[in-house]
mmCIF file of C-alpha atoms in Angstrom:
data_model
loop_
_atom_site.group_PDB
_atom_site.id
_atom_site.type_symbol
_atom_site.label_atom_id
_atom_site.label_comp_id
_atom_site.label_asym_id
_atom_site.label_seq_id
_atom_site.Cartn_x
_atom_site.Cartn_y
_atom_site.Cartn_z
ATOM 1 C CA MET S 1 -86.999 -58.500 16.102
ATOM 2 C CA ASN S 2 -87.790 -55.811 18.676
ATOM 3 C CA GLU S 3 -84.253 -55.153 19.888
ATOM 4 C CA LYS S 4 -82.793 -51.710 19.286
ATOM 5 C CA ILE S 5 -79.523 -52.349 17.425
ATOM 6 C CA LEU S 6 -76.668 -49.968 16.608
ATOM 7 C CA ILE S 7 -73.799 -50.612 14.201
ATOM 8 C CA ILE S 8 -70.757 -48.577 15.296
ATOM 9 C CA ILE S 9 -68.357 -47.838 12.428
ATOM 10 C CA PRO S 10 -65.045 -46.239 13.462
ATOM 11 C CA ALA S 11 -63.490 -44.509 10.477
ATOM 12 C CA TYR S 12 -60.135 -42.875 9.874
ATOM 13 C CA ASN S 13 -59.455 -41.854 6.266
ATOM 14 C CA GLU S 14 -61.976 -44.282 4.798
ATOM 15 C CA GLU S 15 -63.130 -42.122 1.873
ATOM 16 C CA ALA S 16 -62.610 -45.003 -0.550
ATOM 17 C CA SER S 17 -65.000 -47.356 1.219
ATOM 18 C CA ILE S 18 -67.248 -45.647 3.796
ATOM 19 C CA LEU S 19 -70.123 -44.854 1.430
ATOM 20 C CA LYS S 20 -70.195 -48.379 -0.018
ATOM 21 C CA THR S 21 -70.032 -49.864 3.491
ATOM 22 C CA CYS S 22 -72.984 -47.821 4.736
ATOM 23 C CA LYS S 23 -75.031 -48.267 1.561
ATOM 24 C CA GLU S 24 -74.629 -52.024 1.863
ATOM 25 C CA ILE S 25 -76.167 -51.895 5.352
ATOM 26 C CA TYR S 26 -79.040 -49.650 4.229
ATOM 27 C CA GLU S 27 -79.761 -51.925 1.262
ATOM 28 C CA TYR S 28 -79.724 -54.961 3.548
ATOM 29 C CA ASN S 29 -82.189 -53.236 5.894
ATOM 30 C CA SER S 30 -84.485 -52.506 2.966
ATOM 31 C CA LYS S 31 -84.303 -55.996 1.486
ATOM 32 C CA TYR S 32 -84.637 -58.010 4.692
ATOM 33 C CA LYS S 33 -86.771 -55.582 6.727
ATOM 34 C CA THR S 34 -84.121 -55.273 9.426
ATOM 35 C CA ASN S 35 -83.606 -52.059 11.347
ATOM 36 C CA TYR S 36 -79.890 -51.756 12.031
ATOM 37 C CA ASP S 37 -79.027 -48.159 12.907
ATOM 38 C CA ILE S 38 -75.660 -46.821 11.740
ATOM 39 C CA LEU S 39 -73.276 -44.457 13.486
ATOM 40 C CA VAL S 40 -69.946 -43.529 11.887
ATOM 41 C CA ILE S 41 -67.290 -42.213 14.264
ATOM 42 C CA ASN S 42 -65.027 -40.025 12.167
ATOM 43 C CA ASP S 43 -61.703 -40.118 14.015
ATOM 44 C CA CYS S 44 -60.423 -36.744 12.805
ATOM 45 C CA SER S 45 -59.896 -37.988 9.245
ATOM 46 C CA THR S 46 -57.763 -35.838 6.965
ATOM 47 C CA ASP S 47 -59.524 -37.017 3.797
ATOM 48 C CA SER S 48 -63.162 -36.704 2.649
ATOM 49 C CA THR S 49 -64.676 -39.248 5.060
ATOM 50 C CA LEU S 50 -66.695 -36.635 6.977
ATOM 51 C CA LYS S 51 -67.801 -34.825 3.808
ATOM 52 C CA ILE S 52 -69.014 -38.074 2.274
ATOM 53 C CA CYS S 53 -71.011 -38.983 5.397
ATOM 54 C CA LYS S 54 -72.647 -35.569 5.668
ATOM 55 C CA GLY S 55 -73.320 -35.406 1.937
ATOM 56 C CA ASN S 56 -75.153 -38.725 2.043
ATOM 57 C CA ASP S 57 -77.064 -38.180 5.304
ATOM 58 C CA ILE S 58 -75.108 -40.882 7.115
ATOM 59 C CA PRO S 59 -75.231 -40.349 10.915
ATOM 60 C CA VAL S 60 -71.733 -39.330 11.994
ATOM 61 C CA ILE S 61 -69.936 -38.059 15.068
ATOM 62 C CA SER S 62 -66.753 -36.222 14.156
ATOM 63 C CA LEU S 63 -64.026 -36.190 16.783
ATOM 64 C CA VAL S 64 -61.984 -32.982 17.085
ATOM 65 C CA HIS S 65 -58.827 -34.954 17.921
ATOM 66 C CA ASN S 66 -57.638 -38.324 16.655
ATOM 67 C CA LEU S 67 -58.296 -40.756 19.517
ATOM 68 C CA GLY S 68 -57.319 -43.966 17.745
ATOM 69 C CA ILE S 69 -59.483 -47.055 17.381
ATOM 70 C CA GLY S 70 -60.127 -47.430 21.118
ATOM 71 C CA GLY S 71 -61.323 -43.880 21.657
ATOM 72 C CA ALA S 72 -63.401 -43.883 18.483
ATOM 73 C CA VAL S 73 -65.171 -47.130 19.354
ATOM 74 C CA GLN S 74 -65.796 -46.022 22.934
ATOM 75 C CA THR S 75 -67.474 -42.902 21.575
ATOM 76 C CA GLY S 76 -69.874 -45.221 19.772
ATOM 77 C CA TYR S 77 -70.563 -47.151 22.961
ATOM 78 C CA LYS S 78 -71.242 -43.925 24.838
ATOM 79 C CA TYR S 79 -73.795 -43.038 22.173
ATOM 80 C CA ALA S 80 -75.343 -46.531 22.372
ATOM 81 C CA TYR S 81 -75.645 -46.185 26.140
ATOM 82 C CA GLU S 82 -77.068 -42.662 25.961
ATOM 83 C CA TYR S 83 -79.738 -43.713 23.450
ATOM 84 C CA ASN S 84 -80.610 -46.966 25.204
ATOM 85 C CA TYR S 85 -79.615 -49.514 22.560
ATOM 86 C CA ASP S 86 -80.066 -53.203 23.395
ATOM 87 C CA ILE S 87 -77.214 -54.441 21.199
ATOM 88 C CA ALA S 88 -74.158 -52.651 19.807
ATOM 89 C CA ILE S 89 -72.043 -54.023 16.974
ATOM 90 C CA GLN S 90 -68.529 -52.965 16.021
ATOM 91 C CA TYR S 91 -68.122 -52.915 12.261
ATOM 92 C CA ASP S 92 -65.170 -51.847 10.128
ATOM 93 C CA GLY S 93 -65.560 -49.039 7.623
ATOM 94 C CA ASP S 94 -63.043 -50.492 5.160
ATOM 95 C CA GLY S 95 -65.330 -53.022 3.478
ATOM 96 C CA GLN S 96 -63.985 -56.111 5.269
ATOM 97 C CA HIS S 97 -67.196 -56.985 7.088
ATOM 98 C CA ASP S 98 -70.293 -58.511 5.516
ATOM 99 C CA VAL S 99 -73.600 -57.182 6.836
ATOM 100 C CA SER S 100 -75.359 -60.455 6.043
ATOM 101 C CA TYR S 101 -73.463 -61.993 8.987
ATOM 102 C CA VAL S 102 -74.661 -59.432 11.526
ATOM 103 C CA ASN S 103 -77.537 -61.771 12.323
ATOM 104 C CA ASN S 104 -75.031 -64.546 13.126
ATOM 105 C CA ILE S 105 -73.289 -62.494 15.783
ATOM 106 C CA ILE S 106 -76.389 -61.046 17.403
ATOM 107 C CA GLU S 107 -78.370 -64.298 17.488
ATOM 108 C CA PRO S 108 -76.621 -65.752 20.590
ATOM 109 C CA ILE S 109 -77.270 -62.455 22.414
ATOM 110 C CA ILE S 110 -80.929 -62.315 21.410
ATOM 111 C CA LYS S 111 -81.408 -65.937 22.505
ATOM 112 C CA GLY S 112 -79.750 -65.206 25.854
ATOM 113 C CA LYS S 113 -76.858 -67.600 25.241
ATOM 114 C CA ALA S 114 -74.067 -65.010 25.206
ATOM 115 C CA ASP S 115 -73.277 -61.510 26.416
ATOM 116 C CA PHE S 116 -70.510 -60.841 23.912
ATOM 117 C CA VAL S 117 -69.958 -62.376 20.475
ATOM 118 C CA ILE S 118 -66.886 -62.262 18.230
ATOM 119 C CA GLY S 119 -67.228 -62.720 14.481
ATOM 120 C CA SER S 120 -64.419 -65.045 13.444
ATOM 121 C CA ARG S 121 -62.581 -65.869 10.230
ATOM 122 C CA PHE S 122 -61.083 -68.951 11.829
ATOM 123 C CA VAL S 123 -64.175 -70.751 13.120
ATOM 124 C CA GLY S 124 -65.855 -73.012 10.578
ATOM 125 C CA ASN S 125 -64.927 -72.670 6.936
ATOM 126 C CA ILE S 126 -66.967 -69.680 5.816
ATOM 127 C CA SER S 127 -64.387 -66.957 5.283
ATOM 128 C CA LYS S 128 -62.093 -67.400 2.289
ATOM 129 C CA PHE S 129 -60.052 -64.351 3.302
ATOM 130 C CA LYS S 130 -57.852 -65.251 6.289
ATOM 131 C CA THR S 131 -55.310 -62.360 6.224
ATOM 132 C CA THR S 132 -51.541 -62.805 5.748
ATOM 133 C CA GLY S 133 -49.480 -65.671 7.147
ATOM 134 C CA ALA S 134 -47.508 -63.302 9.401
ATOM 135 C CA ARG S 135 -50.715 -61.804 10.787
ATOM 136 C CA ARG S 136 -52.191 -65.264 11.395
ATOM 137 C CA ALA S 137 -49.057 -66.264 13.317
ATOM 138 C CA GLY S 138 -49.386 -63.158 15.463
ATOM 139 C CA ILE S 139 -53.053 -63.885 16.116
ATOM 140 C CA LYS S 140 -52.130 -67.390 17.317
ATOM 141 C CA VAL S 141 -49.617 -65.920 19.770
ATOM 142 C CA ILE S 142 -52.215 -63.483 21.096
ATOM 143 C CA SER S 143 -54.712 -66.352 21.353
ATOM 144 C CA PHE S 144 -52.221 -68.315 23.470
ATOM 145 C CA PHE S 145 -51.762 -65.441 25.917
ATOM 146 C CA ILE S 146 -55.514 -64.799 26.179
ATOM 147 C CA LYS S 147 -56.096 -68.436 27.076
ATOM 148 C CA LEU S 148 -53.166 -68.374 29.499
ATOM 149 C CA VAL S 149 -54.601 -65.516 31.560
ATOM 150 C CA SER S 150 -58.355 -65.994 31.092
ATOM 151 C CA GLY S 151 -58.872 -69.678 30.432
ATOM 152 C CA ILE S 152 -60.885 -69.144 27.243
ATOM 153 C CA LYS S 153 -59.817 -69.939 23.695
ATOM 154 C CA VAL S 154 -60.408 -67.201 21.132
ATOM 155 C CA TYR S 155 -59.305 -67.857 17.554
ATOM 156 C CA ASP S 156 -59.830 -64.474 15.881
ATOM 157 C CA THR S 157 -58.328 -62.307 18.599
ATOM 158 C CA THR S 158 -58.119 -59.073 16.593
ATOM 159 C CA SER S 159 -61.533 -59.268 14.937
ATOM 160 C CA GLY S 160 -63.262 -55.897 14.850
ATOM 161 C CA PHE S 161 -66.613 -57.521 14.045
ATOM 162 C CA ARG S 162 -68.134 -57.912 17.519
ATOM 163 C CA ALA S 163 -71.469 -57.533 19.274
ATOM 164 C CA CYS S 164 -72.499 -57.039 22.888
ATOM 165 C CA ASN S 165 -75.599 -56.738 25.038
ATOM 166 C CA LYS S 166 -76.857 -53.751 27.014
ATOM 167 C CA GLU S 167 -74.876 -54.570 30.162
ATOM 168 C CA ILE S 168 -71.603 -54.602 28.270
ATOM 169 C CA ILE S 169 -72.573 -51.436 26.362
ATOM 170 C CA ASN S 170 -72.744 -49.767 29.772
ATOM 171 C CA TYR S 171 -69.378 -51.234 30.786
ATOM 172 C CA PHE S 172 -67.641 -50.236 27.529
ATOM 173 C CA ALA S 173 -69.117 -46.724 27.663
ATOM 174 C CA ASN S 174 -67.186 -46.206 30.889
ATOM 175 C CA ASN S 175 -64.250 -48.618 30.495
ATOM 176 C CA TYR S 176 -62.579 -49.140 27.140
ATOM 177 C CA PRO S 177 -58.839 -49.428 26.430
ATOM 178 C CA LEU S 178 -57.293 -46.971 24.019
ATOM 179 C CA GLU S 179 -54.657 -49.487 22.897
ATOM 180 C CA TYR S 180 -55.144 -53.092 21.711
ATOM 181 C CA PRO S 181 -58.876 -52.930 22.499
ATOM 182 C CA GLU S 182 -59.977 -56.214 20.914
ATOM 183 C CA PRO S 183 -57.757 -58.655 22.859
ATOM 184 C CA ILE S 184 -57.770 -56.580 26.061
ATOM 185 C CA THR S 185 -61.552 -56.257 26.265
ATOM 186 C CA THR S 186 -61.899 -59.986 25.614
ATOM 187 C CA VAL S 187 -59.677 -60.708 28.610
ATOM 188 C CA GLU S 188 -61.492 -58.181 30.786
ATOM 189 C CA LEU S 189 -64.911 -59.616 29.964
ATOM 190 C CA ALA S 190 -63.707 -63.176 30.540
ATOM 191 C CA LYS S 191 -62.297 -62.217 33.944
ATOM 192 C CA LYS S 192 -65.666 -60.691 34.802
ATOM 193 C CA ASN S 193 -67.358 -63.998 33.856
ATOM 194 C CA TYR S 194 -69.343 -62.639 30.945
ATOM 195 C CA ARG S 195 -70.441 -65.285 28.463
ATOM 196 C CA ILE S 196 -68.291 -64.990 25.333
ATOM 197 C CA GLU S 197 -68.997 -66.810 22.082
ATOM 198 C CA GLU S 198 -67.142 -66.903 18.786
ATOM 199 C CA VAL S 199 -69.147 -67.471 15.610
ATOM 200 C CA ALA S 200 -68.195 -67.991 11.983
ATOM 201 C CA VAL S 201 -68.500 -65.017 9.642
ATOM 202 C CA ASN S 202 -67.268 -64.116 6.206
ATOM 203 C CA MET S 203 -64.653 -61.405 5.881
ATOM 204 C CA ARG S 204 -63.290 -59.744 2.786
ATOM 205 C CA GLU S 205 -60.119 -57.917 1.868
ATOM 206 C CA ARG S 206 -60.282 -54.238 2.700
ATOM 207 C CA THR S 207 -61.384 -51.987 -0.159
ATOM 208 C CA GLY S 208 -59.656 -48.873 1.171
ATOM 209 C CA GLY S 209 -57.831 -47.282 4.079
ATOM 210 C CA LYS S 210 -54.940 -48.753 6.023
ATOM 211 C CA SER S 211 -54.743 -51.233 8.859
ATOM 212 C CA SER S 212 -54.102 -49.791 12.321
ATOM 213 C CA ILE S 213 -51.387 -52.453 12.710
ATOM 214 C CA HIS S 214 -48.516 -51.458 10.444
ATOM 215 C CA THR S 215 -46.008 -54.041 9.215
ATOM 216 C CA TRP S 216 -42.930 -52.269 10.535
ATOM 217 C CA LYS S 217 -44.486 -52.128 13.979
ATOM 218 C CA ASN S 218 -45.481 -55.804 14.180
ATOM 219 C CA ILE S 219 -42.768 -56.943 16.628
ATOM 220 C CA TYR S 220 -43.354 -53.898 18.819
ATOM 221 C CA TYR S 221 -47.101 -54.495 18.596
ATOM 222 C CA MET S 222 -46.794 -58.162 19.567
ATOM 223 C CA LEU S 223 -44.580 -57.480 22.577
ATOM 224 C CA ASN S 224 -46.835 -54.739 23.866
ATOM 225 C CA VAL S 225 -50.132 -56.500 23.272
ATOM 226 C CA CYS S 226 -48.911 -59.671 25.008
ATOM 227 C CA LEU S 227 -47.667 -57.641 27.976
ATOM 228 C CA SER S 228 -50.969 -55.760 28.097
ATOM 229 C CA ILE S 229 -52.881 -59.069 28.077
ATOM 230 C CA ILE S 230 -50.835 -60.326 31.029
ATOM 231 C CA ILE S 231 -51.453 -57.121 32.959
ATOM 232 C CA ALA S 232 -55.183 -57.272 32.187
ATOM 233 C CA GLY S 233 -55.193 -60.897 33.274
ATOM 234 C CA ILE S 234 -53.688 -60.253 36.702
ATOM 235 C CA ARG S 235 -55.610 -57.056 37.384
ATOM 236 C CA ARG S 236 -58.194 -57.398 40.146
ATOM 237 C CA TYR S 237 -61.832 -57.086 39.083
#
């Protein structure tokens, strides 16, 4: 494998899990002779996330203001573009993602079958952890609106385990939504006729931190994300 690959890990108050997450990737690299680079984007954490990264020589960019998930991830894409990576992978810092499935989501890109790949809990029967019933219902609603405006069916619409090729790295480095980035970028890429594939991966329950989608905000979140999907769908590209 000659491709230059970067794993982007946005992190906000992930002191309970960030070291384990990164060590798991390093150990996988050592065992399987892979060469996945890591970059943690510390989104102005108020806990020990930055201290843990620096103390363990984990590459980290520390933002001076909290930009949220969209701004943090875009910072990673800007880095990937600047340093000429072939593939960039979004990867959660909370322990949910399994590094052994990175190969599954980059394989369609390496083989030239896809430009953008989403790691999914709901494709196949690999992942035992499916999230809560209320969250699954919300994901189905988002999936309906994505298909309505873009014509493609995506099952795991909020998955943060995603990979893209160099062309999309360039696009994301310059164009990335600050709010609802996973469903909105999927719509944008579909409207631009990029090849999108969804592959089965295993996901686990988070080992620390908090979800960026809070329970008390769920109705507000759903209304806004669906409206944002419609707007993205009718925007001219």
